[in-house]
Every structure is written in structure tokens, then in C-alpha cells.
Amino acid sequence: MPISVVDTPREGFLPDWVDPVHESDLIERRRAIHMTPEVGWCEFLSTARAAEVLSGLGFEVKVGREILQPDYVRGRDPEEAQHAELYAKDQGVPRQLLDRMEGLTGCVAVFDTKRPGKTICIRAELDALYMNEPEDPEHLPTRENFHSMRPGVMHACGHDGHQAVLLELGRFIAANKERLTGKIKFIFQPAEEGSRGAYAFVRSGVLDDVDTIICAHFGLDQPPGTVYTAPSKFLCTEKIDFEFIGRPSHAGMHPQTGRNALMAAANAAINLMALPRHGDGMTRVNVGNLHAGEGRNVVAAHATMQIEVRGANEKIKDYLAHEAVQRCAGMAMAFDVQMKHRVVGEAVDFTPDDSVSQLITVCAKRARYCRNIQPHLTVTYSDDATVMFRRVQQRGGKAGYFIVGAMPTRDGQPIHTTENVDFDERYLTTLYDTYTNVIMALSGEW
């Protein structure tokens, strides 16, 4: 697709460094990714794209089960993943590459300079969301004809932009390999939505050699060009799936012999939403869905429920999760049904290292289209990158996170679309510049 953009020269770029990436490259890459969204643990196309691009640039690439142990994978639907793998095959992903994945998505790409130095890690998310692309003419992908080709699935959180920036950053690294030291590791993580994917990378040892990890996110609702270098108040969260198993019976002839899983789950849902809040900080509880029953004249023998709890810190999160399980167990006992549960996602709170936040500040100031630097932003959401951060920090490394404000505007005013599900593509360049400056500082030894 033709990209109409005037590439802004990169002023003040360090001498003897080469930047082969243009703004139009970033936009074109993002738009191609946007058209083929995939949900969590189904990102076979996205994994293959990252593997093929970066292996061609000299990165050592591993995918799927080459990096992840299946026992640590959370919240994956095997049947859904199988269908996604077949779709990827139909779309031209090589059978050899799919065989390497062995049913699991995700990619780790490492550029080894073969010179002494530290290991730097940057993460991008692969997954999209279950939602339809807006048909609003103000919605850029609709207006510019790069909307999702898959009904019911779209990139609505900026992950397509994060992937595009990392892939183009790979070109920057390859072009400047003689000036770099140590190792640069990219993690393309599945299933960030629902906080499901990071845990498997941590438990599989992928982070254990990392000295510094940095992640970023577009702020779709934040002023364009404002970079927040030390966002805070990430909420701890736990995602729990419940299953209630009763006994079916005819609701007219033998209602007394049945054990109603639907009623147990429905009462549990009401009791979960009434969980007492915590005096030490913010709490959030949500019952996301509940499915139950077999027919109108049958006492329901089966029910499933998906919930999440969030807290300002891990103590509060653990309290809410424990109470949630206790209440569901209590309702199961009251209705004489069985209850099973499993944790399918997790994120923790996070305190960035000051030295990394200060470095991000310096690097963002040198980025194109950066208009303003703010040290703090209260985010009140969860990102399972925090699980990775904690692992690196526990092992003596450092971690940082920043947000690039990229709210869509027209004539200087915010664009109010049917859903706030897009970002201003100009700030792909801001994110890319900030990352290249970080690489030059940490691996190129400014």
C-alpha cells in the first residue's frame, strides 16, 4: 500500500552511526501487521514474521518450544491454537518453521556482537484483541484501507506498532553491528492480553542472562508527543478460571436428583462482586464471563466462569485471589457441586530503576516528535512485563518502562472515534528513536 509521509531528518544523530530506517518504513511495517491480527497463543503468523525478518539480519532466532516449556504456559486454548496454526500454514508460513514451534508461539531473537558487554532486552507483544475493527470513517485503518482482514479480531492496543518498531530496530542494529558490544535480545511475547504470556518466559529461563530490560507502550489516550519515563501504580492482577461440575437431571420429572452448577456459579459471581475492598490500597474485581447449562429443561450440570482481581500491591492481589477461591468453594459446597480452578494470568507491581528512567529521559529528548517529557504517570492497569522486570531485578539487573503519548488528533484536536483503539503513526518514530538511543547508550557505549 502506498504510504504518503514526509520523512523528517534525524537531527543531532551521533557521527559514524548509520540509520537505515525511514518513517515510511515504520508505518508500512505497522500497517502490514495490523491487517493480520492474532489472539493470544495463536500468533503463528506474527512469530514467523519476527523469526524470518530477524534471522535474515543476523540474529539467532528461537521460537515456540525451543524457548518455552509447555508446563508453564497459561491460558492457552489448544483447539483454538490448532485452528490458528492451520490458518498460518494456509497463509504461507513454512511447514519447517511451524514444526519448530511445536504448537507454541513466541520468538526470542538475540544479536551477539561477539564483543564483551552487557545483555540488553526489549519486549514487544504479539497478540491482538477479540473485537471488530470500527467502521467509523475517522478511524485511520478504515480510512486508509489497512483494516483487519479477520472479522472479530483486531490490533486495538498498539501491539502492532510495538512489533513494527522492534523489527525495524533490528535493521538499525545490523547496520551498526561493528559499533555495538554485548548482546541485544528481543522478546516477542504472546498473550499479553490477560497477562498470560510473560510467566512462561520467566519460568523457562529466558530472562536469566539479562542485565537491563526495557519495555514501552503507546499511550492511546495520552497527549501526542509526551513521553512518560517512569510510569507508576501498575496494578497486580491474577486471572482465574473456575469450573463447576454438578449432576444433570430432568427439571420436571426429577429435579431433586440434579445438582445445579449454574446456580452455584451464578451465586458465586454475585458473591465475588461483593468482595470487601482493602484498606491498604486500590482493588478491582471483575467477573468477565459465565457460561452454563445444557438445555432449558435440564438441571445444569456444568458452568465455567472467568474472573480477574487487581490490587495496588501483591499483598492485596493475593488477598483478593484467596477470597475469590474461598467464595467459589463455598458456593460449590452450598449447591453440592464440585469446583475446580486454575490461574491463567498474572502481573505484579513494579518500581523502575532510577538510572534506567534517567537514561530513557535523555534518549527520549533526542527523539523526533517528542514534545514533552514527564517522569510520572499513574497508569492503574496491568502489564505482565512486570513479571519479567521482577525476575531481572531479583537477579541483580535493572528494568525500565516508558509510555509514548500517541492520541490520534486532527487539526490539533483529539479525534473522537467510536472506540479509542488507534494511535497516531507519527509516534512510531518517537518510539523507534528512543530505542535506538538506548541501544547506542548501553551497547554502543556513548
Short mmCIF file of C-alpha atoms in Angstrom, two decimals:
data_model
loop_
_atom_site.label_atom_id
_atom_site.label_comp_id
_atom_site.label_asym_id
_atom_site.label_seq_id
_atom_site.Cartn_x
_atom_site.Cartn_y
_atom_site.Cartn_z
CA MET A 1 0.00 0.00 0.00
CA PRO A 2 1.37 3.48 -0.78
CA ILE A 3 2.47 5.42 2.28
CA SER A 4 2.20 9.20 1.99
CA VAL A 5 4.59 10.64 4.56
CA VAL A 6 7.39 13.15 4.53
CA ASP A 7 10.40 11.65 6.29
CA THR A 8 11.71 14.05 8.91
CA PRO A 9 15.51 14.25 9.03
CA ARG A 10 17.07 12.93 12.20
CA GLU A 11 18.96 15.87 13.63
CA GLY A 12 21.82 15.57 16.09
CA PHE A 13 22.46 11.93 15.23
CA LEU A 14 25.81 10.70 16.51
CA PRO A 15 28.61 10.66 13.93
CA ASP A 16 29.71 7.34 12.42
CA TRP A 17 26.35 5.73 13.16
CA VAL A 18 24.02 4.71 10.34
CA ASP A 19 20.22 4.81 10.40
CA PRO A 20 18.74 2.82 7.50
CA VAL A 21 15.13 3.19 8.69
CA HIS A 22 12.73 5.85 7.43
CA GLU A 23 9.41 6.90 8.94
CA SER A 24 7.63 5.38 5.95
CA ASP A 25 9.30 2.02 6.72
CA LEU A 26 7.87 2.05 10.24
CA ILE A 27 4.39 2.97 9.03
CA GLU A 28 4.37 0.43 6.23
CA ARG A 29 5.52 -2.30 8.60
CA ARG A 30 2.88 -1.39 11.18
CA ARG A 31 0.08 -1.39 8.62
CA ALA A 32 1.01 -4.81 7.28
CA ILE A 33 0.99 -6.23 10.81
CA HIS A 34 -2.31 -4.52 11.60
CA MET A 35 -4.07 -6.35 8.78
CA THR A 36 -3.30 -9.84 10.12
CA PRO A 37 -4.13 -9.79 13.85
CA GLU A 38 -3.95 -12.91 16.02
CA VAL A 39 -5.16 -13.51 19.56
CA GLY A 40 -3.08 -14.84 22.45
CA TRP A 41 -1.18 -18.12 21.95
CA CYS A 42 -2.37 -18.13 18.32
CA GLU A 43 0.26 -15.76 16.89
CA PHE A 44 1.84 -18.14 14.38
CA LEU A 45 1.95 -15.56 11.57
CA SER A 46 3.44 -12.94 13.88
CA THR A 47 6.01 -15.35 15.29
CA ALA A 48 7.03 -16.42 11.79
CA ARG A 49 7.32 -12.81 10.63
CA ALA A 50 9.65 -11.90 13.50
CA ALA A 51 11.73 -15.04 13.04
CA GLU A 52 12.16 -14.59 9.31
CA VAL A 53 12.97 -10.87 9.40
CA LEU A 54 15.46 -11.05 12.24
CA SER A 55 17.21 -14.26 11.20
CA GLY A 56 17.80 -12.54 7.88
CA LEU A 57 19.51 -9.69 9.76
CA GLY A 58 21.95 -11.96 11.60
CA PHE A 59 20.02 -12.59 14.81
CA GLU A 60 19.98 -16.03 16.40
CA VAL A 61 16.30 -16.89 16.48
CA LYS A 62 14.37 -19.41 18.56
CA VAL A 63 10.63 -19.96 18.52
CA GLY A 64 7.88 -21.78 20.39
CA ARG A 65 9.06 -24.83 22.31
CA GLU A 66 12.67 -24.01 21.57
CA ILE A 67 12.31 -21.32 24.27
CA LEU A 68 9.19 -22.19 26.26
CA GLN A 69 8.34 -25.17 28.45
CA PRO A 70 4.68 -26.14 27.92
CA ASP A 71 4.09 -26.75 31.66
CA TYR A 72 4.48 -23.01 32.27
CA VAL A 73 2.09 -21.86 29.54
CA ARG A 74 -1.07 -20.27 30.95
CA GLY A 75 -4.46 -19.56 29.45
CA ARG A 76 -3.93 -21.34 26.12
CA ASP A 77 -6.85 -22.94 24.29
CA PRO A 78 -5.38 -25.97 22.44
CA GLU A 79 -8.23 -26.22 19.94
CA GLU A 80 -8.08 -22.51 19.12
CA ALA A 81 -4.30 -22.70 18.73
CA GLN A 82 -4.61 -25.69 16.39
CA HIS A 83 -7.01 -23.80 14.12
CA ALA A 84 -4.66 -20.80 14.16
CA GLU A 85 -1.72 -22.98 13.15
CA LEU A 86 -3.67 -24.35 10.19
CA TYR A 87 -4.60 -20.80 9.18
CA ALA A 88 -0.93 -19.77 9.32
CA LYS A 89 0.00 -22.72 7.14
CA ASP A 90 -2.66 -21.70 4.61
CA GLN A 91 -1.22 -18.18 4.65
CA GLY A 92 2.19 -19.48 3.61
CA VAL A 93 4.13 -19.92 6.85
CA PRO A 94 6.75 -22.61 6.06
CA ARG A 95 5.99 -26.04 7.46
CA GLN A 96 9.56 -26.28 8.77
CA LEU A 97 9.09 -23.14 10.86
CA LEU A 98 5.75 -24.33 12.22
CA ASP A 99 7.35 -27.65 13.12
CA ARG A 100 9.98 -25.77 15.13
CA MET A 101 7.24 -24.00 17.09
CA GLU A 102 5.54 -27.31 18.00
CA GLY A 103 2.23 -25.61 18.62
CA LEU A 104 3.55 -22.74 20.75
CA THR A 105 4.01 -19.16 19.60
CA GLY A 106 6.60 -16.60 20.68
CA CYS A 107 10.05 -15.66 19.47
CA VAL A 108 13.36 -14.74 21.08
CA ALA A 109 15.96 -13.14 18.79
CA VAL A 110 19.50 -12.45 20.01
CA PHE A 111 22.13 -10.35 18.27
CA ASP A 112 25.53 -11.38 19.62
CA THR A 113 28.22 -8.82 18.78
CA LYS A 114 30.94 -11.29 19.88
CA ARG A 115 32.43 -8.47 21.96
CA PRO A 116 32.34 -8.21 25.76
CA GLY A 117 29.40 -6.29 27.13
CA LYS A 118 26.04 -6.49 28.81
CA THR A 119 22.86 -8.18 27.63
CA ILE A 120 20.04 -5.74 26.84
CA CYS A 121 16.47 -6.97 26.41
CA ILE A 122 13.45 -5.31 24.77
CA ARG A 123 9.99 -6.87 24.65
CA ALA A 124 7.14 -6.45 22.18
CA GLU A 125 3.72 -8.07 22.41
CA LEU A 126 2.31 -10.21 19.59
CA ASP A 127 -1.38 -10.54 20.40
CA ALA A 128 -4.48 -8.67 19.33
CA LEU A 129 -7.97 -8.48 20.84
CA TYR A 130 -11.34 -10.08 20.20
CA MET A 131 -13.16 -7.13 18.67
CA ASN A 132 -14.35 -5.88 15.32
CA GLU A 133 -12.50 -3.09 13.55
CA PRO A 134 -14.56 0.12 13.76
CA GLU A 135 -16.17 1.24 10.51
CA ASP A 136 -16.03 4.87 11.62
CA PRO A 137 -14.50 6.92 8.74
CA GLU A 138 -12.44 8.79 11.33
CA HIS A 139 -10.72 5.50 12.22
CA LEU A 140 -7.37 5.59 10.38
CA PRO A 141 -7.14 1.89 9.35
CA THR A 142 -10.62 2.15 7.84
CA ARG A 143 -9.92 5.45 6.12
CA GLU A 144 -6.53 4.32 4.76
CA ASN A 145 -7.69 0.77 3.91
CA PHE A 146 -5.42 -1.28 6.17
CA HIS A 147 -8.14 -2.53 8.50
CA SER A 148 -8.14 -6.04 9.92
CA MET A 149 -8.77 -8.81 7.40
CA ARG A 150 -10.06 -11.06 10.18
CA PRO A 151 -13.58 -10.29 11.45
CA GLY A 152 -13.80 -10.24 15.22
CA VAL A 153 -10.06 -9.73 15.78
CA MET A 154 -8.05 -6.52 15.63
CA HIS A 155 -4.98 -4.78 16.97
CA ALA A 156 -6.60 -2.24 19.27
CA CYS A 157 -3.88 -1.69 21.86
CA GLY A 158 -0.82 -0.66 19.85
CA HIS A 159 0.92 -4.03 19.81
CA ASP A 160 1.16 -3.88 16.01
CA GLY A 161 3.21 -0.69 16.40
CA HIS A 162 5.46 -2.21 19.07
CA GLN A 163 6.25 -5.14 16.77
CA ALA A 164 6.93 -2.87 13.81
CA VAL A 165 9.38 -0.76 15.79
CA LEU A 166 11.33 -3.79 17.02
CA LEU A 167 11.59 -5.28 13.55
CA GLU A 168 12.93 -2.01 12.15
CA LEU A 169 15.21 -1.67 15.18
CA GLY A 170 16.71 -4.96 14.05
CA ARG A 171 17.78 -3.25 10.83
CA PHE A 172 19.43 -0.47 12.83
CA ILE A 173 21.38 -2.99 14.91
CA ALA A 174 22.54 -4.93 11.86
CA ALA A 175 23.68 -1.72 10.14
CA ASN A 176 25.74 -0.68 13.19
CA LYS A 177 26.96 -4.06 14.40
CA GLU A 178 30.63 -3.04 14.35
CA ARG A 179 29.95 -0.32 16.92
CA LEU A 180 27.99 -2.45 19.39
CA THR A 181 29.04 -4.64 22.31
CA GLY A 182 27.48 -7.49 24.28
CA LYS A 183 24.15 -8.99 23.28
CA ILE A 184 20.83 -7.47 22.32
CA LYS A 185 17.81 -9.69 22.95
CA PHE A 186 14.32 -9.15 21.55
CA ILE A 187 11.38 -10.98 23.09
CA PHE A 188 8.21 -11.21 21.01
CA GLN A 189 5.73 -12.28 23.67
CA PRO A 190 2.41 -13.99 23.06
CA ALA A 191 -0.71 -13.45 25.12
CA GLU A 192 -0.01 -10.18 26.90
CA GLU A 193 -3.76 -9.56 26.95
CA GLY A 194 -4.95 -11.32 30.05
CA SER A 195 -1.42 -11.24 31.48
CA ARG A 196 -0.87 -14.82 30.30
CA GLY A 197 2.38 -14.87 28.35
CA ALA A 198 5.27 -13.47 30.40
CA TYR A 199 5.17 -16.16 33.11
CA ALA A 200 6.27 -18.88 30.68
CA PHE A 201 9.28 -16.84 29.55
CA VAL A 202 10.34 -16.20 33.14
CA ARG A 203 9.97 -19.81 34.27
CA SER A 204 11.74 -21.09 31.15
CA GLY A 205 14.88 -19.07 31.97
CA VAL A 206 14.76 -16.69 29.02
CA LEU A 207 15.46 -13.66 31.24
CA ASP A 208 18.22 -15.12 33.37
CA ASP A 209 21.16 -13.60 31.46
CA VAL A 210 19.63 -10.13 31.06
CA ASP A 211 21.37 -7.11 32.61
CA THR A 212 18.85 -4.45 31.56
CA ILE A 213 15.30 -4.88 30.28
CA ILE A 214 13.25 -2.01 28.86
CA CYS A 215 9.68 -2.09 27.58
CA ALA A 216 7.41 0.61 26.20
CA HIS A 217 3.80 1.16 25.26
CA PHE A 218 1.90 3.66 23.18
CA GLY A 219 -0.45 5.79 25.24
CA LEU A 220 -3.55 5.81 23.05
CA ASP A 221 -5.24 8.21 25.46
CA GLN A 222 -2.19 10.35 26.27
CA PRO A 223 -1.17 13.69 24.70
CA PRO A 224 0.73 13.09 21.47
CA GLY A 225 4.47 13.56 21.82
CA THR A 226 4.55 13.34 25.61
CA VAL A 227 6.89 10.64 26.86
CA TYR A 228 6.42 9.32 30.40
CA THR A 229 9.71 7.90 31.58
CA ALA A 230 8.77 6.32 34.92
CA PRO A 231 5.04 5.41 34.98
CA SER A 232 3.81 4.05 38.29
CA LYS A 233 0.87 2.40 40.04
CA PHE A 234 0.85 -0.73 37.88
CA LEU A 235 -1.81 -2.97 39.39
CA CYS A 236 -1.03 -6.51 40.46
CA THR A 237 -3.50 -8.91 38.93
CA GLU A 238 -4.47 -12.56 38.90
CA LYS A 239 -6.72 -14.12 36.27
CA ILE A 240 -8.61 -17.21 37.45
CA ASP A 241 -10.81 -19.68 35.57
CA PHE A 242 -13.43 -21.59 37.56
CA GLU A 243 -15.30 -24.75 36.61
CA PHE A 244 -18.39 -26.00 38.45
CA ILE A 245 -19.42 -29.61 37.88
CA GLY A 246 -22.86 -30.77 39.01
CA ARG A 247 -25.25 -33.57 38.11
CA PRO A 248 -27.84 -33.38 35.33
CA SER A 249 -31.47 -34.35 35.77
CA HIS A 250 -34.82 -33.65 34.16
CA ALA A 251 -36.06 -30.36 35.58
CA GLY A 252 -39.71 -31.52 35.53
CA MET A 253 -39.60 -35.20 36.38
CA HIS A 254 -36.63 -35.49 38.77
CA PRO A 255 -35.38 -32.04 39.82
CA GLN A 256 -34.37 -33.37 43.23
CA THR A 257 -31.68 -35.67 41.81
CA GLY A 258 -29.81 -32.92 39.98
CA ARG A 259 -27.05 -30.70 41.33
CA ASN A 260 -27.19 -27.28 39.74
CA ALA A 261 -23.81 -25.99 38.60
CA LEU A 262 -25.41 -22.91 37.02
CA MET A 263 -26.89 -21.75 40.32
CA ALA A 264 -23.62 -22.37 42.12
CA ALA A 265 -21.72 -20.29 39.56
CA ALA A 266 -24.34 -17.52 39.46
CA ASN A 267 -24.32 -17.17 43.24
CA ALA A 268 -20.53 -17.26 43.22
CA ALA A 269 -20.46 -14.44 40.66
CA ILE A 270 -22.68 -12.24 42.84
CA ASN A 271 -20.56 -13.00 45.90
CA LEU A 272 -17.33 -12.23 44.01
CA MET A 273 -18.57 -8.79 43.03
CA ALA A 274 -19.31 -8.20 46.71
CA LEU A 275 -15.76 -8.97 47.85
CA PRO A 276 -14.71 -6.49 50.57
CA ARG A 277 -12.22 -3.91 49.39
CA HIS A 278 -8.85 -3.48 51.08
CA GLY A 279 -7.87 -0.61 53.34
CA ASP A 280 -4.25 -0.59 52.18
CA GLY A 281 -4.89 0.32 48.57
CA MET A 282 -6.84 0.13 45.35
CA THR A 283 -8.77 -3.04 44.46
CA ARG A 284 -10.57 -4.23 41.35
CA VAL A 285 -12.75 -7.33 40.86
CA ASN A 286 -14.50 -8.37 37.67
CA VAL A 287 -16.46 -11.41 36.55
CA GLY A 288 -15.77 -11.34 32.82
CA ASN A 289 -17.97 -14.17 31.61
CA LEU A 290 -20.09 -17.06 32.79
CA HIS A 291 -21.32 -19.93 30.63
CA ALA A 292 -23.56 -22.68 31.95
CA GLY A 293 -26.19 -25.28 31.22
CA GLU A 294 -27.24 -27.80 28.63
CA GLY A 295 -30.93 -27.05 27.96
CA ARG A 296 -33.97 -25.30 29.38
CA ASN A 297 -35.45 -28.49 30.82
CA VAL A 298 -32.22 -29.88 32.26
CA VAL A 299 -30.71 -29.07 35.65
CA ALA A 300 -27.41 -27.53 34.61
CA ALA A 301 -24.50 -29.90 35.19
CA HIS A 302 -21.69 -27.64 34.07
CA ALA A 303 -20.64 -23.99 34.35
CA THR A 304 -17.44 -22.07 33.63
CA MET A 305 -16.52 -18.60 34.81
CA GLN A 306 -13.59 -16.30 34.09
CA ILE A 307 -12.66 -13.60 36.58
CA GLU A 308 -9.85 -11.22 37.41
CA VAL A 309 -8.76 -9.46 40.58
CA ARG A 310 -6.39 -6.50 40.77
CA GLY A 311 -4.71 -4.75 43.64
CA ALA A 312 -2.32 -1.89 44.27
CA ASN A 313 0.28 -4.36 45.53
CA GLU A 314 0.89 -8.08 45.65
CA LYS A 315 -0.45 -8.45 49.20
CA ILE A 316 -3.81 -7.02 48.16
CA LYS A 317 -3.90 -9.09 44.99
CA ASP A 318 -3.18 -12.29 46.93
CA TYR A 319 -5.89 -11.41 49.45
CA LEU A 320 -8.48 -10.91 46.71
CA ALA A 321 -7.48 -14.09 44.87
CA HIS A 322 -7.68 -16.16 48.07
CA GLU A 323 -11.10 -14.72 48.95
CA ALA A 324 -12.35 -15.36 45.41
CA VAL A 325 -11.40 -19.03 45.58
CA GLN A 326 -12.90 -19.37 49.05
CA ARG A 327 -16.23 -17.90 47.96
CA CYS A 328 -16.46 -20.09 44.89
CA ALA A 329 -15.64 -23.13 47.05
CA GLY A 330 -18.35 -22.07 49.48
CA MET A 331 -20.99 -21.81 46.75
CA ALA A 332 -19.93 -25.19 45.37
CA MET A 333 -20.43 -26.70 48.81
CA ALA A 334 -23.80 -24.97 49.23
CA PHE A 335 -25.11 -26.45 45.96
CA ASP A 336 -23.33 -29.80 46.39
CA VAL A 337 -21.26 -29.50 43.20
CA GLN A 338 -17.56 -29.81 42.51
CA MET A 339 -15.39 -26.77 41.86
CA LYS A 340 -12.04 -26.58 40.08
CA HIS A 341 -9.92 -23.51 39.44
CA ARG A 342 -6.68 -22.56 37.75
CA VAL A 343 -4.62 -19.39 37.48
CA VAL A 344 -4.28 -18.38 33.82
CA GLY A 345 -2.60 -14.98 34.10
CA GLU A 346 -0.57 -12.79 36.44
CA ALA A 347 1.13 -9.42 36.69
CA VAL A 348 2.85 -7.73 39.62
CA ASP A 349 3.65 -4.20 40.75
CA PHE A 350 6.83 -2.56 39.54
CA THR A 351 9.31 0.10 40.60
CA PRO A 352 11.62 1.17 37.76
CA ASP A 353 15.31 1.65 38.40
CA ASP A 354 16.12 5.36 38.60
CA SER A 355 19.20 5.03 36.42
CA VAL A 356 17.16 3.43 33.63
CA SER A 357 14.41 6.04 33.88
CA GLN A 358 17.02 8.80 33.68
CA LEU A 359 18.56 7.15 30.62
CA ILE A 360 15.15 6.93 28.95
CA THR A 361 14.65 10.65 29.68
CA VAL A 362 17.87 11.55 27.89
CA CYS A 363 17.12 9.22 24.98
CA ALA A 364 13.54 10.44 24.52
CA LYS A 365 14.63 14.09 24.45
CA ARG A 366 16.70 13.26 21.36
CA ALA A 367 13.74 11.56 19.62
CA ARG A 368 11.81 13.11 16.77
CA TYR A 369 8.35 14.45 17.63
CA CYS A 370 8.99 14.27 21.38
CA ARG A 371 7.34 17.46 22.66
CA ASN A 372 7.35 16.92 26.37
CA ILE A 373 8.96 14.69 29.00
CA GLN A 374 7.07 13.74 32.13
CA PRO A 375 8.61 11.48 34.77
CA HIS A 376 5.39 10.09 36.20
CA LEU A 377 2.04 8.79 35.03
CA THR A 378 -0.39 6.83 37.15
CA VAL A 379 -1.43 4.00 34.86
CA THR A 380 -3.84 1.90 37.02
CA TYR A 381 -3.64 -1.00 34.59
CA SER A 382 -1.63 -4.21 34.49
CA ASP A 383 1.14 -5.35 32.15
CA ASP A 384 2.74 -8.73 32.60
CA ALA A 385 6.08 -7.28 31.51
CA THR A 386 6.29 -6.59 35.24
CA VAL A 387 6.77 -10.33 35.83
CA MET A 388 9.82 -10.14 33.57
CA PHE A 389 11.05 -6.98 35.29
CA ARG A 390 10.86 -8.63 38.69
CA ARG A 391 12.89 -11.62 37.52
CA VAL A 392 15.64 -9.41 36.10
CA GLN A 393 15.74 -7.18 39.18
CA GLN A 394 15.81 -10.15 41.56
CA ARG A 395 18.90 -11.39 39.75
CA GLY A 396 20.69 -8.04 40.05
CA GLY A 397 19.68 -6.49 36.74
CA LYS A 398 17.79 -3.27 36.01
CA ALA A 399 14.44 -2.51 34.42
CA GLY A 400 12.59 0.43 32.93
CA TYR A 401 9.28 1.18 31.25
CA PHE A 402 8.08 4.20 29.30
CA ILE A 403 4.95 5.36 27.55
CA VAL A 404 4.81 7.36 24.33
CA GLY A 405 1.68 9.52 24.14
CA ALA A 406 0.10 8.97 20.72
CA MET A 407 -3.55 10.00 20.93
CA PRO A 408 -4.95 10.47 17.41
CA THR A 409 -5.67 14.10 16.54
CA ARG A 410 -6.82 16.17 13.60
CA ASP A 411 -6.02 19.87 13.34
CA GLY A 412 -4.60 19.67 16.83
CA GLN A 413 -7.78 18.27 18.35
CA PRO A 414 -8.40 14.72 19.60
CA ILE A 415 -10.30 12.50 17.18
CA HIS A 416 -13.31 11.04 18.96
CA THR A 417 -13.97 7.72 17.27
CA THR A 418 -16.47 5.06 18.22
CA GLU A 419 -13.72 3.36 20.21
CA ASN A 420 -10.33 4.71 21.24
CA VAL A 421 -8.46 1.88 19.54
CA ASP A 422 -5.79 3.52 17.40
CA PHE A 423 -2.73 5.75 17.69
CA ASP A 424 -1.04 8.49 15.72
CA GLU A 425 1.51 6.74 13.50
CA ARG A 426 3.93 9.65 13.70
CA TYR A 427 4.95 8.44 17.14
CA LEU A 428 6.24 5.16 15.81
CA THR A 429 9.25 7.33 15.04
CA THR A 430 9.43 8.65 18.60
CA LEU A 431 9.43 5.12 19.99
CA TYR A 432 11.97 3.94 17.42
CA ASP A 433 14.32 6.88 18.06
CA THR A 434 14.15 6.39 21.81
CA TYR A 435 15.02 2.71 21.47
CA THR A 436 17.92 3.39 19.08
CA ASN A 437 19.30 5.94 21.50
CA VAL A 438 19.03 3.39 24.33
CA ILE A 439 20.90 0.84 22.21
CA MET A 440 23.63 3.37 21.40
CA ALA A 441 23.95 4.29 25.06
CA LEU A 442 24.00 0.80 26.58
CA SER A 443 25.54 -1.29 23.82
CA GLY A 444 27.39 1.37 21.85
CA GLU A 445 28.87 2.92 25.00
CA TRP A 446 28.10 6.61 24.46
#
